[in-house]
Coordinates of C-alpha atoms (C1' of nucleotides) in Angstrom, one line a residue:
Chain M
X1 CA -27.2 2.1 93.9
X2 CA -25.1 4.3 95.8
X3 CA -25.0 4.0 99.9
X4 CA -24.4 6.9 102.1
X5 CA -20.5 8.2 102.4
X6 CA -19.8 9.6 105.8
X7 CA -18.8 12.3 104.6
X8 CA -17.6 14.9 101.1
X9 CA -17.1 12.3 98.7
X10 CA -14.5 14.7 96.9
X11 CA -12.4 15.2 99.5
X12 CA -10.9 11.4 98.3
X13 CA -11.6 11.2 95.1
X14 CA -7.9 11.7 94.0
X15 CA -4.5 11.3 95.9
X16 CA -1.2 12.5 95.8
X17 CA 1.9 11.5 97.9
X18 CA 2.5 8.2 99.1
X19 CA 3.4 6.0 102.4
X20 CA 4.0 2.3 103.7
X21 CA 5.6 0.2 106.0
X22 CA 8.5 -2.4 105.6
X23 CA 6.9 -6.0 105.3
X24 CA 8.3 -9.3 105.6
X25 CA 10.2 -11.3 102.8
X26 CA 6.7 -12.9 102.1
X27 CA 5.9 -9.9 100.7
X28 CA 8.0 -8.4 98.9
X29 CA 10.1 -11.3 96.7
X30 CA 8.0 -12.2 94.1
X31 CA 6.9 -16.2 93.5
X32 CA 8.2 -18.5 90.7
X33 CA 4.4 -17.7 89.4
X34 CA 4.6 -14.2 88.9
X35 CA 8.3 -14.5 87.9
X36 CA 7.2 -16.5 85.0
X37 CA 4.4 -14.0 84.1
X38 CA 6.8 -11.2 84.2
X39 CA 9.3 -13.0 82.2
X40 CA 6.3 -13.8 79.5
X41 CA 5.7 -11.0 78.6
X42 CA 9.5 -9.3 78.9
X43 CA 12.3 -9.7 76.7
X44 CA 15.9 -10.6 77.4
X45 CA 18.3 -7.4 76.0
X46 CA 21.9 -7.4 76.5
X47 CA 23.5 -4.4 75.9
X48 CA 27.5 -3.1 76.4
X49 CA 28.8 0.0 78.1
X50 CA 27.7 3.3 77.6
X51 CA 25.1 2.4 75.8
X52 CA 21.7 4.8 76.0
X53 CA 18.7 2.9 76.5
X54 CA 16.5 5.6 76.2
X55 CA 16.2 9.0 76.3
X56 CA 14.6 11.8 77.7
X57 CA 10.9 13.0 76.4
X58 CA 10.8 9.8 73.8
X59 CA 7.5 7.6 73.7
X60 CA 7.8 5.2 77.2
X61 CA 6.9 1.9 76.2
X62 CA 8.7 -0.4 78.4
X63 CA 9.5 -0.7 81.5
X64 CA 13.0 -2.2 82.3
X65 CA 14.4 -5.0 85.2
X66 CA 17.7 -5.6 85.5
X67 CA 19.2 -8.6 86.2
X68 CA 23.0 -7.6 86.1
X69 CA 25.0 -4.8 85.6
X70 CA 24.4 -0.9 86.2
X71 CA 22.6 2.1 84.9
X72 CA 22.7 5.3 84.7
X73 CA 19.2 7.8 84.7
X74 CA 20.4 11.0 84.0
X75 CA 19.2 14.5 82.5
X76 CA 21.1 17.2 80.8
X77 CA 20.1 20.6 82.0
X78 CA 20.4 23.8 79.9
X79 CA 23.1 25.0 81.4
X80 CA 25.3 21.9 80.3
X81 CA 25.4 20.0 83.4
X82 CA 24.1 16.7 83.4
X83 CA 22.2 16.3 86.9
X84 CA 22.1 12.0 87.4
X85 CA 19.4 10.8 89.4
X86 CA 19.7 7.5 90.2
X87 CA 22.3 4.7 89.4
X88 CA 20.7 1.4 88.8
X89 CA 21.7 -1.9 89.7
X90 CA 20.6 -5.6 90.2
X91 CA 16.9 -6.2 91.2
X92 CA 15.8 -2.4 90.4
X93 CA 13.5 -1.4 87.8
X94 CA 13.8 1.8 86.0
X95 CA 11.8 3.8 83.0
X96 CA 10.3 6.5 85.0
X97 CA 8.0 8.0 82.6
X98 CA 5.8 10.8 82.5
X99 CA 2.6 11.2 80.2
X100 CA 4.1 8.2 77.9
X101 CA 7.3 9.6 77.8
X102 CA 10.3 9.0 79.7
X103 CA 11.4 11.9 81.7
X104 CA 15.3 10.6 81.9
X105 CA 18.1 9.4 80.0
X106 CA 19.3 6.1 80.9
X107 CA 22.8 4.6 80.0
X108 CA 24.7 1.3 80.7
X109 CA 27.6 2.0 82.7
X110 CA 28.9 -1.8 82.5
X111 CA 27.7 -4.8 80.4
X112 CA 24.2 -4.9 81.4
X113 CA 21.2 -7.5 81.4
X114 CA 17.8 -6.5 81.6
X115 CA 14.3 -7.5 81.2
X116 CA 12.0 -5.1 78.9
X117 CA 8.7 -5.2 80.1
X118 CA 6.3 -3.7 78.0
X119 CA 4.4 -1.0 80.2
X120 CA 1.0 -1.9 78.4
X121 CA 1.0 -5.7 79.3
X122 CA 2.8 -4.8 82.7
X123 CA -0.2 -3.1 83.6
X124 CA -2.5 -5.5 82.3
X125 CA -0.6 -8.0 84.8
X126 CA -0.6 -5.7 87.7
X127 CA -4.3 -5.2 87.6
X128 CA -5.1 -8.5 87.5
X129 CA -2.4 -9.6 90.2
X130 CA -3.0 -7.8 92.7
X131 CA -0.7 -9.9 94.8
X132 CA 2.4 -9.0 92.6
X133 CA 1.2 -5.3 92.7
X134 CA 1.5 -5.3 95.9
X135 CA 4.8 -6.0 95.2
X136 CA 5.9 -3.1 93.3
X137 CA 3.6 -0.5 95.5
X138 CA 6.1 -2.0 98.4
X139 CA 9.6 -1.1 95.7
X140 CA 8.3 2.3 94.6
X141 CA 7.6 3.1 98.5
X142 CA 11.2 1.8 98.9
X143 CA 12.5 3.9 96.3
X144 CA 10.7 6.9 97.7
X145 CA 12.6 6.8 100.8
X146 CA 15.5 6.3 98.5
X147 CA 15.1 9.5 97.2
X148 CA 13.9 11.2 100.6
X149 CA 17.7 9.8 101.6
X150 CA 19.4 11.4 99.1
X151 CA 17.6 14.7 99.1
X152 CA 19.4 14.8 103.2
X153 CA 22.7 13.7 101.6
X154 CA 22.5 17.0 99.3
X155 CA 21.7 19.4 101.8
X156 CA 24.7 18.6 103.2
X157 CA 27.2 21.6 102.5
X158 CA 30.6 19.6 102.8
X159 CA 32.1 17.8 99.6
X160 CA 33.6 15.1 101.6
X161 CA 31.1 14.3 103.8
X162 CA 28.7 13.8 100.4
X163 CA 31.0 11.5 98.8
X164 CA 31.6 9.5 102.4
X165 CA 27.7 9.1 102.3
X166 CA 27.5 8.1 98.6
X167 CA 30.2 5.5 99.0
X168 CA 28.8 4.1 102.5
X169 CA 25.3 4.2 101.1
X170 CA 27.1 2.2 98.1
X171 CA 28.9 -0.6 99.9
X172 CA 25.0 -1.2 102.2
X173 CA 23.0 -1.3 99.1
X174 CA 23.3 -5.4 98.2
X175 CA 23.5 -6.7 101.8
X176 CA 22.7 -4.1 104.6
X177 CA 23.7 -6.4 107.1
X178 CA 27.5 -6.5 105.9
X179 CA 29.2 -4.1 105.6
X180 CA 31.1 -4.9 102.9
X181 CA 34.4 -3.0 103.0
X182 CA 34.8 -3.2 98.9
X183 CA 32.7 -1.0 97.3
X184 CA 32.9 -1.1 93.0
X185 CA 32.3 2.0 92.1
X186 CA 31.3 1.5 88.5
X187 CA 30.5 5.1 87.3
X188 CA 33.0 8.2 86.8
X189 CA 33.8 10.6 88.6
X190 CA 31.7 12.6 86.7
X191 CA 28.8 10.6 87.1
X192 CA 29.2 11.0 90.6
X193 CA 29.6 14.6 90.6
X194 CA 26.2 14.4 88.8
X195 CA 24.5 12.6 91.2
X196 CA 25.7 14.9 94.4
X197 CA 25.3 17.6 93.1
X198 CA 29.0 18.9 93.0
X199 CA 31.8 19.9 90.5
X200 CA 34.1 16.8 89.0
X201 CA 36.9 18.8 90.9
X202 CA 35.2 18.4 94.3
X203 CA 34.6 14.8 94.1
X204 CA 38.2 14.4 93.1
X205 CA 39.4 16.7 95.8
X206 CA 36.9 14.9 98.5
X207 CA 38.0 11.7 97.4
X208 CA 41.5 12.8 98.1
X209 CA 41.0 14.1 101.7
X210 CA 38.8 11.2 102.4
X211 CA 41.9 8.8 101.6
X212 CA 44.5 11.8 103.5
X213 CA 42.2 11.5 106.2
X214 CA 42.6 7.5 106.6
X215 CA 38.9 6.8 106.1
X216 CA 38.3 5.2 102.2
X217 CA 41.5 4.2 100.0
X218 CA 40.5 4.9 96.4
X219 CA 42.3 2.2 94.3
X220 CA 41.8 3.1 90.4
X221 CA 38.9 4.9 89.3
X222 CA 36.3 2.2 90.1
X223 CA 37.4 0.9 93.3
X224 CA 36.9 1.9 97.0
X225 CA 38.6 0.1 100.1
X226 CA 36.7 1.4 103.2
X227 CA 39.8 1.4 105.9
X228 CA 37.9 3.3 108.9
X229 CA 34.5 2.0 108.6
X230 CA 33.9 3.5 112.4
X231 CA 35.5 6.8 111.2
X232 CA 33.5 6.4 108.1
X233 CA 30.6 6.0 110.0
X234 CA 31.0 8.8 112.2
X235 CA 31.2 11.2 109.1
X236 CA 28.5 10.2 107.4
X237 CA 26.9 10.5 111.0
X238 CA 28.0 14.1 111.0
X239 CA 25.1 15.2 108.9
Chain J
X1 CA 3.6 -28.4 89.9
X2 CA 6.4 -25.9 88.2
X3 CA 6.2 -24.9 84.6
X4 CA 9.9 -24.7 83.4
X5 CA 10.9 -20.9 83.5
X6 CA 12.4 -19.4 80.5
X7 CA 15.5 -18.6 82.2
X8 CA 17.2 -17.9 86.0
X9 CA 14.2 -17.6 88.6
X10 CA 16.1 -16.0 91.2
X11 CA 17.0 -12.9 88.8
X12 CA 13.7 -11.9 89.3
X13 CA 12.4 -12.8 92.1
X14 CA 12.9 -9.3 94.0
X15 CA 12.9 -5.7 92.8
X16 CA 13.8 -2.7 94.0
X17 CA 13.0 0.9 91.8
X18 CA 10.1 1.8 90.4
X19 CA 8.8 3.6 86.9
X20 CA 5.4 4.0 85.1
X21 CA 3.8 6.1 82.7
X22 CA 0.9 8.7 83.6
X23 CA -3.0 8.0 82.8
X24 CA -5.8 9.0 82.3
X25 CA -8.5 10.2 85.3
X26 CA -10.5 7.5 85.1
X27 CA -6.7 5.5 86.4
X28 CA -6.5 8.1 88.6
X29 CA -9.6 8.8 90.7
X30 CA -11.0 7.0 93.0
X31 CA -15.0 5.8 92.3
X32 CA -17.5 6.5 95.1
X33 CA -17.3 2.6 96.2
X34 CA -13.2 3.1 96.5
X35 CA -14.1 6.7 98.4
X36 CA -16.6 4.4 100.9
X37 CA -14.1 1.7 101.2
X38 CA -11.4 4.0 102.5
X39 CA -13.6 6.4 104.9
X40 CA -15.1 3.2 106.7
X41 CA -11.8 2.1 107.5
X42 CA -10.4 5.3 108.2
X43 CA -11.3 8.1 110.7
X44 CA -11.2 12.0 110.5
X45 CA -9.1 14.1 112.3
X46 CA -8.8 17.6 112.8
X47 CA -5.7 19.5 114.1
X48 CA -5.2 22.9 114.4
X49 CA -2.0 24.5 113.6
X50 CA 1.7 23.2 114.6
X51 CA 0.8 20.0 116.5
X52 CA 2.8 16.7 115.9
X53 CA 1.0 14.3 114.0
X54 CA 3.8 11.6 115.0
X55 CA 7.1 11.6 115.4
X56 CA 10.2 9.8 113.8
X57 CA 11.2 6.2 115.0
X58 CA 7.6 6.0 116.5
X59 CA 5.6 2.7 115.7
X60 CA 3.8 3.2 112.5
X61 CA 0.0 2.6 112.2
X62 CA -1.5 4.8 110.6
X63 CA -1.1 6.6 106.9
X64 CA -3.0 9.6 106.7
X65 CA -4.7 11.7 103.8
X66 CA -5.2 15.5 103.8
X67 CA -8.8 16.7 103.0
X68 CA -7.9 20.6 104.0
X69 CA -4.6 21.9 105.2
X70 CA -0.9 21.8 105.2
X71 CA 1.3 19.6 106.4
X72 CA 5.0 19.4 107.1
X73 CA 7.7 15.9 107.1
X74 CA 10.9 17.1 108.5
X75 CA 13.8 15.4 110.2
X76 CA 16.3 16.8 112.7
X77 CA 20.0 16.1 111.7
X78 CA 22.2 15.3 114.8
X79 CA 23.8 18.7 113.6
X80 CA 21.2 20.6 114.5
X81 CA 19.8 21.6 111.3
X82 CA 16.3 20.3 110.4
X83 CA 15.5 18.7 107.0
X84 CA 12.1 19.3 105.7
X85 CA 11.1 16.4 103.6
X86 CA 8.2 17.6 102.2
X87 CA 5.1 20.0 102.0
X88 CA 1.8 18.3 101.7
X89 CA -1.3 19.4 100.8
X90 CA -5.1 18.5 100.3
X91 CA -5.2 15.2 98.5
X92 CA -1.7 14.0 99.4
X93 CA -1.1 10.7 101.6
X94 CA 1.7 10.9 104.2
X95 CA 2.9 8.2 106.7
X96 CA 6.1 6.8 104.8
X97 CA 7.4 4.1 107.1
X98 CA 10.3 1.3 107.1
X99 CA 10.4 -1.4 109.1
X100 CA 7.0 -0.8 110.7
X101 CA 8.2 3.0 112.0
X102 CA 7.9 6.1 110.4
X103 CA 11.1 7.7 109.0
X104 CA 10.3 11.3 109.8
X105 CA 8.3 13.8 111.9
X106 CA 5.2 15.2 110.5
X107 CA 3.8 18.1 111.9
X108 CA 0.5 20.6 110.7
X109 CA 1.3 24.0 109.7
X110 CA -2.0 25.4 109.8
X111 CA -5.7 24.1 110.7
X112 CA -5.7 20.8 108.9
X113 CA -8.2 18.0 108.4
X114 CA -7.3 14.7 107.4
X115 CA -8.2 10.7 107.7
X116 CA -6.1 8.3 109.4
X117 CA -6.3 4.6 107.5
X118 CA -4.9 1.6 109.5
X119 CA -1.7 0.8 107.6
X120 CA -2.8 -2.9 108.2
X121 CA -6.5 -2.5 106.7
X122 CA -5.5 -0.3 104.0
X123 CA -3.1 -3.2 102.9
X124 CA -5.8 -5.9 103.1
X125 CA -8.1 -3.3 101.0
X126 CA -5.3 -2.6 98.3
X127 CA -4.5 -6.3 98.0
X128 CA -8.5 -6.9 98.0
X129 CA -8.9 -4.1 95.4
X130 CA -6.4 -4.2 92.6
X131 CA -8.1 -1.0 90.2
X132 CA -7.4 0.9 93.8
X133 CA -4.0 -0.2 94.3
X134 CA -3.1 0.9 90.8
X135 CA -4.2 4.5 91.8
X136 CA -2.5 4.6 95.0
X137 CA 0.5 2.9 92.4
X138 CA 0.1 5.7 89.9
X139 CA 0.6 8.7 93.2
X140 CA 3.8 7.1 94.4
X141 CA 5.2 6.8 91.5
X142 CA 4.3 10.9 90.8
X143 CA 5.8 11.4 94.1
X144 CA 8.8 9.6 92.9
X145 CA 9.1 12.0 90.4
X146 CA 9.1 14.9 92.3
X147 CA 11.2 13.6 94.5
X148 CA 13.7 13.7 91.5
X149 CA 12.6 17.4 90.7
X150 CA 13.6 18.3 94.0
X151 CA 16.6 16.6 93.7
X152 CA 17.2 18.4 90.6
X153 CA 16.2 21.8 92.1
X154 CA 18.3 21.0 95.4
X155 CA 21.3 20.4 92.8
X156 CA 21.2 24.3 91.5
X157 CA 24.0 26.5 93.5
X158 CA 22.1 30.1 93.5
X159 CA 19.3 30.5 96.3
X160 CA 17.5 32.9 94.0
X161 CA 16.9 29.9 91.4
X162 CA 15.8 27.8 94.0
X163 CA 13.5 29.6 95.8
X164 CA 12.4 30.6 92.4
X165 CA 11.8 27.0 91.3
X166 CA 10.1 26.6 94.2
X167 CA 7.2 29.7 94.4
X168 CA 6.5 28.3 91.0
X169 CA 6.4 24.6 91.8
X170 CA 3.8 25.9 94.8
X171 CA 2.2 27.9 92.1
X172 CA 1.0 24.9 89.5
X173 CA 0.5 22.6 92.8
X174 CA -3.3 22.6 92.7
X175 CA -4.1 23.0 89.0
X176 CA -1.1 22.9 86.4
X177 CA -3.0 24.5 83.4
X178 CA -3.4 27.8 85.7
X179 CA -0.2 29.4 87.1
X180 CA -1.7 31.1 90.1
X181 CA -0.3 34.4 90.4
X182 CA -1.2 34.8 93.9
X183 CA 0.8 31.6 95.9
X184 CA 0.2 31.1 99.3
X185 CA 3.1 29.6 101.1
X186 CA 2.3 28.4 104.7
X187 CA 5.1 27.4 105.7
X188 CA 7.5 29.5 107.5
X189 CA 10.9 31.0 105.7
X190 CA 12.7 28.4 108.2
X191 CA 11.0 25.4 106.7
X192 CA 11.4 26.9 103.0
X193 CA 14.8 26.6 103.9
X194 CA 15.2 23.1 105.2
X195 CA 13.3 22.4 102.1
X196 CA 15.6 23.7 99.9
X197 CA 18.8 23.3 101.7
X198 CA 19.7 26.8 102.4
X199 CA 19.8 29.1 105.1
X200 CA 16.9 30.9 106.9
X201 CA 19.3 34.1 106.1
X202 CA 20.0 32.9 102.5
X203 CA 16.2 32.3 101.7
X204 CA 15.3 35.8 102.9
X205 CA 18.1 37.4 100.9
X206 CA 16.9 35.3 98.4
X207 CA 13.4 36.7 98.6
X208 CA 14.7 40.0 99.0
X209 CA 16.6 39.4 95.5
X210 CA 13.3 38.2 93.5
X211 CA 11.4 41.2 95.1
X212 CA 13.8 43.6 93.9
X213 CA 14.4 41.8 90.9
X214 CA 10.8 42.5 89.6
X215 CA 10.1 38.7 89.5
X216 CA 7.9 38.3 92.8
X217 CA 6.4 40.4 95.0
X218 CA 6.3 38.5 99.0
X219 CA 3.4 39.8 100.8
X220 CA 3.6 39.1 104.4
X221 CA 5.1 36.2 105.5
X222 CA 2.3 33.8 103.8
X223 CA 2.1 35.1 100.7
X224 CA 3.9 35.8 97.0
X225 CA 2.8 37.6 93.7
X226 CA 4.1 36.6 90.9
X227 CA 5.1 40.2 89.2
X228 CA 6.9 38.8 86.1
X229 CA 5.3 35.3 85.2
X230 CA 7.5 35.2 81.9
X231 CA 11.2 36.3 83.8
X232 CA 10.4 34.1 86.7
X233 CA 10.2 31.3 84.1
X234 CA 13.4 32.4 82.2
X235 CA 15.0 31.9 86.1
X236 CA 13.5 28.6 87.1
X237 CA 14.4 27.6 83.8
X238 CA 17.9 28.4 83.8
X239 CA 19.0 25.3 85.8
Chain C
dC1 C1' 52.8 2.1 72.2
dG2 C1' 50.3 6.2 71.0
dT3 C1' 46.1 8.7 71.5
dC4 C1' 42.3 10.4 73.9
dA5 C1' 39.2 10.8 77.7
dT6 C1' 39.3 11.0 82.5
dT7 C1' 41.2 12.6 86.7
dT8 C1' 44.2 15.2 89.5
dT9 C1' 46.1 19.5 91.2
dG10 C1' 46.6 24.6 91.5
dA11 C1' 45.0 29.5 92.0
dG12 C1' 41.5 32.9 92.1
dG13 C1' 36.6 34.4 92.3
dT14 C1' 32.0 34.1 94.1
dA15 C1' 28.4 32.3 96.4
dT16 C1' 26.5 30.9 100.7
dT17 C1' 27.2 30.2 105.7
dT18 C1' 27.9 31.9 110.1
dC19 C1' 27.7 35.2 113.8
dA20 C1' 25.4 39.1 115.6
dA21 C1' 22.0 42.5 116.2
dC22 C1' 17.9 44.7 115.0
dG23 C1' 13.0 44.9 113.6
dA24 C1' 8.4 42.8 112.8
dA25 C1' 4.7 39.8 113.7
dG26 C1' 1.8 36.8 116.3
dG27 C1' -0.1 35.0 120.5
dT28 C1' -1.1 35.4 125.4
dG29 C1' -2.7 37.4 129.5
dG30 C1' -4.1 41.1 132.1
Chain Q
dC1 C1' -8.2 46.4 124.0
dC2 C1' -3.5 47.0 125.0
dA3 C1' 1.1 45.5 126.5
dC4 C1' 4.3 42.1 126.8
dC5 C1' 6.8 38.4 125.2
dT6 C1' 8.3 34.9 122.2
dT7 C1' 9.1 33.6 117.6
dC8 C1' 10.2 34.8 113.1
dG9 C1' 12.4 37.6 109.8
dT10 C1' 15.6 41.0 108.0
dT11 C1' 20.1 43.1 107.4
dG12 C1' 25.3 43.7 107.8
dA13 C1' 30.2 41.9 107.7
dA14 C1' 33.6 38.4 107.8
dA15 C1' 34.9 33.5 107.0
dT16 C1' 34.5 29.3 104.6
dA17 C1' 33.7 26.2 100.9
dC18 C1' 32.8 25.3 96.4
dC19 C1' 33.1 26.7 91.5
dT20 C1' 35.5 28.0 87.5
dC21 C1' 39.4 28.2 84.6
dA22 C1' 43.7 26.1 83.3
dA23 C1' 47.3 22.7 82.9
dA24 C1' 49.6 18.5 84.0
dA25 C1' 49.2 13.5 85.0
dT26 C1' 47.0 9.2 85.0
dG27 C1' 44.7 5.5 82.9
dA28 C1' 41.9 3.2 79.3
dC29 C1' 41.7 1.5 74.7
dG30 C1' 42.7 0.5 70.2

DNA sequence: CGTCATTTTGAGGTATTTCAACGAAGGTGG
DNA sequence: CCACCTTCGTTGAAATACCTCAAAATGACG
């Protein structure tokens, strides 16, 4: 028995994009209930450095959590550069997939723990908790934006004011409150490259006029001391 | 009364990416009850061409789904430049917000009809209607993905590629089976370029290029023929 | 301590950006 | 219906920034 609809019923039969607002800690951390459901039906994996996880176009059957460490999504495009599309850390979920298969690589970058969640029985879960669904509808939004971000940090046409915006946008992600002035950088150069869309060479050589310029101090490979976090600021401003 | 929990609550008690695998239409579409549900919450509008549907920073309370038309999200970068964020279409949701205000400008680009859902009812319905939620969970997380193809496409250095990749992302919009040899692009070559990170100069050199190239005949301002399906796909492909 | 991968540094080439001016299109008002 | 005006788009030439190729230096790891 079908009421009236106000108006074409097919103008809203399907959907596409996708928005949201912010909400309030109440909604977004998840409760010792649906912690424990989630960790039913997951599996503890431990895995080293540099070690794939999965790869692109192969059968998606989980879904991953991580509870420590960093990852690495990345794809290798037929011209032989490897375009990286997301670095992974605590508290983020990866295994984008795409018609059952994953449409990335993904790679540990450090010893990393995760939680493999079967995408089957995550589903089941979802549907049934709409609660916890919730949930994750508020972390892909999140992640949207992410993305939206880092499309503005690549139309940038300066090298050094990319890798300013990578490494501020790296040193907000735990606690966006503090600033911290420490940022690990656990990925190469390479990967970084990868990520902003410029040559090894450039990062390297806007890494270097970064620390000429008195803004980060690159100690080692994985280590940057932010030294002018207003000048810093002001750069990454400068988009 | 706490079950014990196989190990460390707290490592997952938030998360922050998001990934899932693509299903069938009957995960996808909406039924006639989900259709009712949103229209008697919602309300249409109609716009004609180049008005501001809101603006950046502005309180968020509304999310909005085309039924006809084009729309626009763009930012405007403190340098002057403006971003384009997306192009949506009929189907797609738009109204991304954080913290309760929306993170861009969106803005018609031709005669556009679309319904305006309380962000506050539309999250009572989606926590009331979990089969929904999933759906509106499935589009975000196909948004996510093309975010990541754009970021992929934004990575390539030649303007010819990426205008390339893009009149043949516009042409498998609607209906993927069918590359459309006609595209209509509504937009203006200003906005193609804030989309794609290049010039207004550089995108109509670029055009220029493809013409003379034999790949795509542009038409006007508003169209594009697609003159050599196969060597337009060699180019797009050649990331 | 030696080897190898990663990173840095240098020089030249090439692409896009910018600046500037012209041409075309669309909308408005008479 | 036409003319005007504003916006949008095209084209040209010079400058800038990144990319590529190449080699040396640094650091990680066994």
């Amino acid at each position: 028995m079908k009421k009236p609809i106000p108006s074409d019923p097919d103008e809203m039969s399907s959907l596409r994009s996708v928005p949201f607002q912010y909400l309030a800690d109440t909604e977004r951390v998840l409760t010792d209930r649906q912690r424990q459901d989630l960790i039913r039906i997951g599996m503890r994996v431990r895995l080293p450095a540099r070690m794939t996880i999965y790869r692109e176009d192969s059968p998606a059957q989980w879904v991953f959590a991580i509870t420590e460490g960093a990852v690495k999504c990345y794809r290798d495009l037929p011209s032989g550069k490897r375009a990286v599309g997301a670095f992974l850390f605590a508290r983020d979920l990866f295994g984008l997939a795409e018609n059952g298969r994953y449409v990335n690589c993904a790679q540990t970058l450090a010893l990393t723990t995760m939680y493999r969640l079967p995408v089957k029985e995550l589903a089941a879960l979802l549907k049934h908790d709409a609660d916890m669904q919730f949930k994750f509808l508020m972390k892909v939004t999140h992640e949207l934006r992410e993305a939206q971000r880092r499309a503005i940090l690549i139309s940038r046409r300066d090298a050094a004011g990319r890798l300013a915006m990578f490494v501020a946008h790296m040193s907000t992600r735990d606690c966006p409150s503090v600033n911290t002035r420490v940022v690990s950088l656990p990925m190469t150069r390479s990967d970084i490259a990868g990520f902003l869309g410029l040559s090894l060479e450039s990062v390297s050589r806007a890494a270097a006029e970064l620390d000429h310029r008195g803004l980060i101090k690159f100690e080692g490979r994985h280590l940057a001391k932010i030294v002018d976090a207003e000048g810093l600021a002001r750069l990454v401003a400068a988009v």
